[in-house]
Amino acid sequence: MLYIVATPIGNLKDISLRSLEVLKSVDLIACEDTRHTQILLSHYAIHKPTTSFYQHNRFTKAAYLLGLLKAGKDIALVSDAGTPGILDPGYNLINLAIKNNIALTLIPGPSALINALVLSGKPAHEFYFAGFLPNKRKAQQRKLQELRKFKCTIICYESSHRILAALEDMAEIFGAQEIAVARELTKKFEEVIRAAPRAILEKLQPSRPRGEFVIAI
Ligand code: SAM
């Protein structure tokens, strides 16, 4: 069986009893980064073999893991943080397992998008998850123009080195509209800034922005 296991997005205590039980019981844990997951496993004294399953080996490794599943092994799939399958290579294995009639389940837990959506204070009854905005500036601007037409809350992920450029473009496209920028969710320096993009930019610009970001528009 394939157990997709959500793991903490910052605070190691954000893991369910069932997730720990599963991680202790499987034959193998497929991790986006084995060293990163080892911190979690050591914290909970879980001693299980791990194998890396990441962006650059996702096709060959998914096929290898499928072979083990077909041979009757139980595998847990975890990502670096949050719910596997949401913007990480997890999707490839999940999809392959489904196509091959492998039994699978998700042990629920954290996802940065849900924390940010709820903490933003924006309507959450209808929302659109846009993932990461395009890297190239022109493509990003086009994407934001497209998103502007939406009538619901929009959530996007952003990294620390691209957040200022994204806010510049949002200031152009969304004007004075209040957005929310959440960073370091569940961590010691968790912060949610709710203001117009320009005001958030002015707040973040003086210090080099650090951490991981989610934006709610
Ligand atoms: N699978 C993950 C999930 O369920 O949230 C998302 C993986 S995605 C590759 C990583 C992105 O999620 C980061 O660049 C950031 O935008 C967001 N993220 C993850 N942890 C976060 C945190 N603690 N605070 C804010 N954003 C976070």
mmCIF file of C-alpha atoms and ligand atoms in Angstrom:
data_model
loop_
_atom_site.group_PDB
_atom_site.id
_atom_site.type_symbol
_atom_site.label_atom_id
_atom_site.label_comp_id
_atom_site.label_asym_id
_atom_site.label_seq_id
_atom_site.Cartn_x
_atom_site.Cartn_y
_atom_site.Cartn_z
ATOM 1 C CA MET A 1 0.000 0.000 0.000
ATOM 2 C CA LEU A 2 1.139 3.544 -0.684
ATOM 3 C CA TYR A 3 0.669 5.887 2.264
ATOM 4 C CA ILE A 4 0.925 9.540 1.312
ATOM 5 C CA VAL A 5 1.905 11.239 4.562
ATOM 6 C CA ALA A 6 1.678 14.978 5.207
ATOM 7 C CA THR A 7 4.536 16.321 7.334
ATOM 8 C CA PRO A 8 5.122 19.613 9.203
ATOM 9 C CA ILE A 9 5.699 22.863 7.266
ATOM 10 C CA GLY A 10 7.926 24.225 10.021
ATOM 11 C CA ASN A 11 6.868 23.099 13.460
ATOM 12 C CA LEU A 12 7.895 19.503 14.107
ATOM 13 C CA LYS A 13 4.946 19.046 16.475
ATOM 14 C CA ASP A 14 2.487 19.401 13.590
ATOM 15 C CA ILE A 15 2.332 15.698 12.839
ATOM 16 C CA SER A 16 -0.577 13.424 13.592
ATOM 17 C CA LEU A 17 -0.436 10.291 15.734
ATOM 18 C CA ARG A 18 -1.574 8.321 12.717
ATOM 19 C CA SER A 19 1.236 9.723 10.539
ATOM 20 C CA LEU A 20 3.793 8.642 13.134
ATOM 21 C CA GLU A 21 2.200 5.206 13.351
ATOM 22 C CA VAL A 22 2.368 4.803 9.584
ATOM 23 C CA LEU A 23 5.968 6.039 9.327
ATOM 24 C CA LYS A 24 6.923 3.481 11.980
ATOM 25 C CA SER A 25 5.126 0.631 10.235
ATOM 26 C CA VAL A 26 6.084 0.906 6.541
ATOM 27 C CA ASP A 27 8.934 -0.933 4.796
ATOM 28 C CA LEU A 28 10.348 2.168 3.137
ATOM 29 C CA ILE A 29 9.935 5.953 3.257
ATOM 30 C CA ALA A 30 10.285 7.791 -0.069
ATOM 31 C CA CYS A 31 11.454 11.350 0.677
ATOM 32 C CA GLU A 32 12.002 14.438 -1.439
ATOM 33 C CA ASP A 33 15.235 14.948 0.526
ATOM 34 C CA THR A 34 16.300 12.122 2.824
ATOM 35 C CA ARG A 35 18.499 14.405 4.987
ATOM 36 C CA HIS A 36 15.646 16.821 5.516
ATOM 37 C CA THR A 37 13.184 14.058 6.473
ATOM 38 C CA GLN A 38 15.790 12.478 8.735
ATOM 39 C CA ILE A 39 15.416 15.458 11.097
ATOM 40 C CA LEU A 40 11.742 14.564 11.560
ATOM 41 C CA LEU A 41 12.397 10.838 11.806
ATOM 42 C CA SER A 42 15.170 11.290 14.399
ATOM 43 C CA HIS A 43 12.981 13.628 16.433
ATOM 44 C CA TYR A 44 10.373 10.858 16.753
ATOM 45 C CA ALA A 45 12.927 8.021 16.998
ATOM 46 C CA ILE A 46 11.722 6.411 13.771
ATOM 47 C CA HIS A 47 14.311 4.078 12.291
ATOM 48 C CA LYS A 48 13.196 3.085 8.813
ATOM 49 C CA PRO A 49 14.995 2.880 5.489
ATOM 50 C CA THR A 50 14.560 5.967 3.336
ATOM 51 C CA THR A 51 15.081 6.577 -0.355
ATOM 52 C CA SER A 52 15.181 9.822 -2.278
ATOM 53 C CA PHE A 53 12.387 10.617 -4.693
ATOM 54 C CA TYR A 54 12.799 14.098 -6.110
ATOM 55 C CA GLN A 55 12.337 16.260 -9.158
ATOM 56 C CA HIS A 56 15.272 14.864 -11.181
ATOM 57 C CA ASN A 57 14.740 11.135 -10.585
ATOM 58 C CA ARG A 58 10.959 11.228 -10.409
ATOM 59 C CA PHE A 59 10.266 9.066 -13.468
ATOM 60 C CA THR A 60 12.828 6.292 -12.902
ATOM 61 C CA LYS A 61 12.286 6.291 -9.146
ATOM 62 C CA ALA A 62 8.487 6.206 -9.460
ATOM 63 C CA ALA A 63 8.841 3.098 -11.668
ATOM 64 C CA TYR A 64 11.190 1.504 -9.114
ATOM 65 C CA LEU A 65 8.827 2.270 -6.228
ATOM 66 C CA LEU A 66 5.908 0.899 -8.227
ATOM 67 C CA GLY A 67 7.821 -2.379 -8.555
ATOM 68 C CA LEU A 68 8.177 -2.559 -4.765
ATOM 69 C CA LEU A 69 4.491 -1.770 -4.245
ATOM 70 C CA LYS A 70 3.533 -4.506 -6.708
ATOM 71 C CA ALA A 71 5.764 -6.895 -4.763
ATOM 72 C CA GLY A 72 3.664 -6.187 -1.671
ATOM 73 C CA LYS A 73 5.823 -3.610 0.138
ATOM 74 C CA ASP A 74 4.266 -0.776 2.137
ATOM 75 C CA ILE A 75 5.725 2.603 1.210
ATOM 76 C CA ALA A 76 5.227 6.022 2.802
ATOM 77 C CA LEU A 77 5.641 9.042 0.560
ATOM 78 C CA VAL A 78 6.649 12.332 2.203
ATOM 79 C CA SER A 79 7.756 15.669 0.791
ATOM 80 C CA ASP A 80 10.095 18.240 2.327
ATOM 81 C CA ALA A 81 7.138 19.958 3.918
ATOM 82 C CA GLY A 82 3.374 19.762 3.858
ATOM 83 C CA THR A 83 1.150 17.554 1.795
ATOM 84 C CA PRO A 84 2.870 15.457 -0.888
ATOM 85 C CA GLY A 85 1.446 15.883 -4.355
ATOM 86 C CA ILE A 86 0.939 19.635 -4.039
ATOM 87 C CA LEU A 87 3.733 21.088 -6.159
ATOM 88 C CA ASP A 88 6.269 18.363 -5.560
ATOM 89 C CA PRO A 89 7.232 15.138 -7.389
ATOM 90 C CA GLY A 90 4.703 13.179 -5.307
ATOM 91 C CA TYR A 91 2.198 13.626 -8.111
ATOM 92 C CA ASN A 92 4.179 11.314 -10.427
ATOM 93 C CA LEU A 93 4.126 8.380 -8.019
ATOM 94 C CA ILE A 94 0.507 8.942 -6.960
ATOM 95 C CA ASN A 95 -0.615 8.992 -10.575
ATOM 96 C CA LEU A 96 1.382 5.891 -11.468
ATOM 97 C CA ALA A 97 0.043 4.019 -8.423
ATOM 98 C CA ILE A 98 -3.547 4.866 -9.394
ATOM 99 C CA LYS A 99 -3.008 3.708 -12.984
ATOM 100 C CA ASN A 100 -1.628 0.420 -11.638
ATOM 101 C CA ASN A 101 -4.458 -0.171 -9.161
ATOM 102 C CA ILE A 102 -2.194 0.120 -6.126
ATOM 103 C CA ALA A 103 -4.146 0.791 -2.917
ATOM 104 C CA LEU A 104 -3.305 4.233 -1.575
ATOM 105 C CA THR A 105 -4.415 6.704 1.034
ATOM 106 C CA LEU A 106 -3.493 10.148 2.325
ATOM 107 C CA ILE A 107 -2.769 10.674 5.998
ATOM 108 C CA PRO A 108 -3.849 14.310 6.246
ATOM 109 C CA GLY A 109 -1.864 17.123 7.784
ATOM 110 C CA PRO A 110 -0.393 20.553 7.085
ATOM 111 C CA SER A 111 -0.363 22.382 3.793
ATOM 112 C CA ALA A 112 0.962 25.939 3.529
ATOM 113 C CA LEU A 113 -1.873 26.903 1.228
ATOM 114 C CA ILE A 114 -4.609 26.136 3.775
ATOM 115 C CA ASN A 115 -2.833 27.939 6.636
ATOM 116 C CA ALA A 116 -2.310 31.009 4.466
ATOM 117 C CA LEU A 117 -5.855 30.994 3.091
ATOM 118 C CA VAL A 118 -7.423 30.868 6.549
ATOM 119 C CA LEU A 119 -5.020 33.359 8.152
ATOM 120 C CA SER A 120 -5.383 35.818 5.261
ATOM 121 C CA GLY A 121 -8.953 36.539 6.360
ATOM 122 C CA LYS A 122 -10.025 36.427 2.708
ATOM 123 C CA PRO A 123 -13.191 34.544 1.740
ATOM 124 C CA ALA A 124 -12.328 30.853 1.775
ATOM 125 C CA HIS A 125 -15.590 29.374 0.485
ATOM 126 C CA GLU A 126 -14.265 29.657 -3.065
ATOM 127 C CA PHE A 127 -10.600 30.020 -3.977
ATOM 128 C CA TYR A 128 -8.139 29.374 -6.780
ATOM 129 C CA PHE A 129 -4.700 27.905 -6.142
ATOM 130 C CA ALA A 130 -2.256 29.266 -8.723
ATOM 131 C CA GLY A 131 0.861 27.448 -7.441
ATOM 132 C CA PHE A 132 4.106 29.284 -8.223
ATOM 133 C CA LEU A 133 3.889 32.294 -10.527
ATOM 134 C CA PRO A 134 5.976 32.010 -13.738
ATOM 135 C CA ASN A 135 9.708 32.805 -13.329
ATOM 136 C CA LYS A 136 9.993 35.184 -16.245
ATOM 137 C CA ARG A 137 8.770 38.686 -15.521
ATOM 138 C CA LYS A 138 6.644 39.115 -18.682
ATOM 139 C CA ALA A 139 4.983 35.723 -18.196
ATOM 140 C CA GLN A 140 4.353 36.588 -14.542
ATOM 141 C CA GLN A 141 2.669 39.852 -15.511
ATOM 142 C CA ARG A 142 0.497 38.048 -18.065
ATOM 143 C CA LYS A 143 -0.473 35.450 -15.443
ATOM 144 C CA LEU A 144 -1.408 38.163 -12.928
ATOM 145 C CA GLN A 145 -3.527 39.931 -15.566
ATOM 146 C CA GLU A 146 -5.345 36.641 -16.102
ATOM 147 C CA LEU A 147 -5.818 36.095 -12.366
ATOM 148 C CA ARG A 148 -7.204 39.612 -11.960
ATOM 149 C CA LYS A 149 -10.372 38.470 -13.753
ATOM 150 C CA PHE A 150 -11.113 35.892 -11.054
ATOM 151 C CA LYS A 151 -13.868 36.718 -8.590
ATOM 152 C CA CYS A 152 -12.560 34.551 -5.765
ATOM 153 C CA THR A 153 -9.531 34.433 -3.456
ATOM 154 C CA ILE A 154 -6.310 33.502 -5.262
ATOM 155 C CA ILE A 155 -3.437 31.784 -3.495
ATOM 156 C CA CYS A 156 0.126 31.596 -4.833
ATOM 157 C CA TYR A 157 3.402 30.309 -3.466
ATOM 158 C CA GLU A 158 6.538 32.412 -3.642
ATOM 159 C CA SER A 159 10.180 32.100 -2.654
ATOM 160 C CA SER A 160 12.158 34.711 -0.716
ATOM 161 C CA HIS A 161 14.284 35.736 -3.689
ATOM 162 C CA ARG A 162 11.267 36.411 -5.925
ATOM 163 C CA ILE A 163 8.785 37.920 -3.497
ATOM 164 C CA LEU A 164 9.786 41.559 -4.113
ATOM 165 C CA ALA A 165 9.468 41.259 -7.916
ATOM 166 C CA ALA A 166 6.084 39.542 -7.487
ATOM 167 C CA LEU A 167 4.881 42.354 -5.204
ATOM 168 C CA GLU A 168 6.098 44.995 -7.706
ATOM 169 C CA ASP A 169 3.967 43.390 -10.399
ATOM 170 C CA MET A 170 1.028 42.972 -8.041
ATOM 171 C CA ALA A 171 1.223 46.667 -7.134
ATOM 172 C CA GLU A 172 0.950 47.498 -10.858
ATOM 173 C CA ILE A 173 -1.879 45.085 -11.543
ATOM 174 C CA PHE A 174 -3.950 45.050 -8.348
ATOM 175 C CA GLY A 175 -3.352 48.689 -7.278
ATOM 176 C CA ALA A 176 -4.627 49.530 -3.800
ATOM 177 C CA GLN A 177 -6.437 46.228 -3.317
ATOM 178 C CA GLU A 178 -5.552 44.633 0.012
ATOM 179 C CA ILE A 179 -3.693 41.340 -0.273
ATOM 180 C CA ALA A 180 -2.109 39.137 2.386
ATOM 181 C CA VAL A 181 1.445 37.835 2.501
ATOM 182 C CA ALA A 182 2.105 35.000 4.937
ATOM 183 C CA ARG A 183 5.609 33.861 5.789
ATOM 184 C CA GLU A 184 7.256 31.310 8.032
ATOM 185 C CA LEU A 185 3.906 29.659 8.748
ATOM 186 C CA THR A 186 3.843 27.557 11.929
ATOM 187 C CA LYS A 187 7.394 28.734 12.752
ATOM 188 C CA LYS A 188 8.663 31.066 15.459
ATOM 189 C CA PHE A 189 8.625 34.129 13.191
ATOM 190 C CA GLU A 190 5.278 33.438 11.526
ATOM 191 C CA GLU A 191 3.894 36.666 10.116
ATOM 192 C CA VAL A 192 0.874 37.647 8.037
ATOM 193 C CA ILE A 193 0.935 41.129 6.494
ATOM 194 C CA ARG A 194 -2.441 42.339 5.224
ATOM 195 C CA ALA A 195 -2.135 45.506 3.136
ATOM 196 C CA ALA A 196 -1.883 46.789 -0.447
ATOM 197 C CA PRO A 197 1.044 45.267 -2.405
ATOM 198 C CA ARG A 198 2.994 48.567 -2.385
ATOM 199 C CA ALA A 199 2.746 48.882 1.413
ATOM 200 C CA ILE A 200 3.895 45.263 1.870
ATOM 201 C CA LEU A 201 6.772 45.919 -0.516
ATOM 202 C CA GLU A 202 7.849 48.930 1.538
ATOM 203 C CA LYS A 203 7.718 46.852 4.700
ATOM 204 C CA LEU A 204 9.724 43.949 3.271
ATOM 205 C CA GLN A 205 12.219 45.842 1.110
ATOM 206 C CA PRO A 206 14.559 47.299 3.768
ATOM 207 C CA SER A 207 15.641 43.895 5.053
ATOM 208 C CA ARG A 208 16.376 41.119 2.572
ATOM 209 C CA PRO A 209 13.146 39.073 2.821
ATOM 210 C CA ARG A 210 13.745 35.658 4.321
ATOM 211 C CA GLY A 211 11.686 32.527 4.588
ATOM 212 C CA GLU A 212 8.958 30.973 2.510
ATOM 213 C CA PHE A 213 5.940 32.925 1.377
ATOM 214 C CA VAL A 214 2.317 32.418 0.428
ATOM 215 C CA ILE A 215 0.296 35.249 -1.092
ATOM 216 C CA ALA A 216 -3.489 35.563 -0.895
ATOM 217 C CA ILE A 217 -5.195 38.003 -3.253
HETATM 218 N N1 SAM B 1 3.617 20.398 -0.532
HETATM 219 C C1 SAM B 1 3.747 21.682 0.141
HETATM 220 C C2 SAM B 1 2.443 22.044 0.856
HETATM 221 O O1 SAM B 1 1.572 21.204 1.010
HETATM 222 O O2 SAM B 1 2.317 23.188 1.315
HETATM 223 C C3 SAM B 1 4.194 22.771 -0.805
HETATM 224 C C4 SAM B 1 5.499 22.527 -1.497
HETATM 225 S S1 SAM B 1 6.044 23.870 -2.432
HETATM 226 C C5 SAM B 1 7.354 23.120 -3.328
HETATM 227 C C6 SAM B 1 6.933 24.884 -1.334
HETATM 228 C C7 SAM B 1 6.309 26.251 -1.157
HETATM 229 O O3 SAM B 1 5.271 26.182 -0.166
HETATM 230 C C8 SAM B 1 7.264 27.320 -0.632
HETATM 231 O O4 SAM B 1 8.014 27.936 -1.668
HETATM 232 C C9 SAM B 1 6.322 28.302 0.019
HETATM 233 O O5 SAM B 1 5.728 29.170 -0.940
HETATM 234 C C10 SAM B 1 5.241 27.368 0.582
HETATM 235 N N2 SAM B 1 5.552 27.044 1.994
HETATM 236 C C11 SAM B 1 5.964 25.864 2.493
HETATM 237 N N3 SAM B 1 6.134 25.944 3.833
HETATM 238 C C12 SAM B 1 5.833 27.216 4.174
HETATM 239 C C13 SAM B 1 5.827 27.942 5.405
HETATM 240 N N4 SAM B 1 6.164 27.360 6.555
HETATM 241 N N5 SAM B 1 5.453 29.249 5.392
HETATM 242 C C14 SAM B 1 5.105 29.850 4.230
HETATM 243 N N6 SAM B 1 5.098 29.217 3.042
HETATM 244 C C15 SAM B 1 5.461 27.932 3.001
#
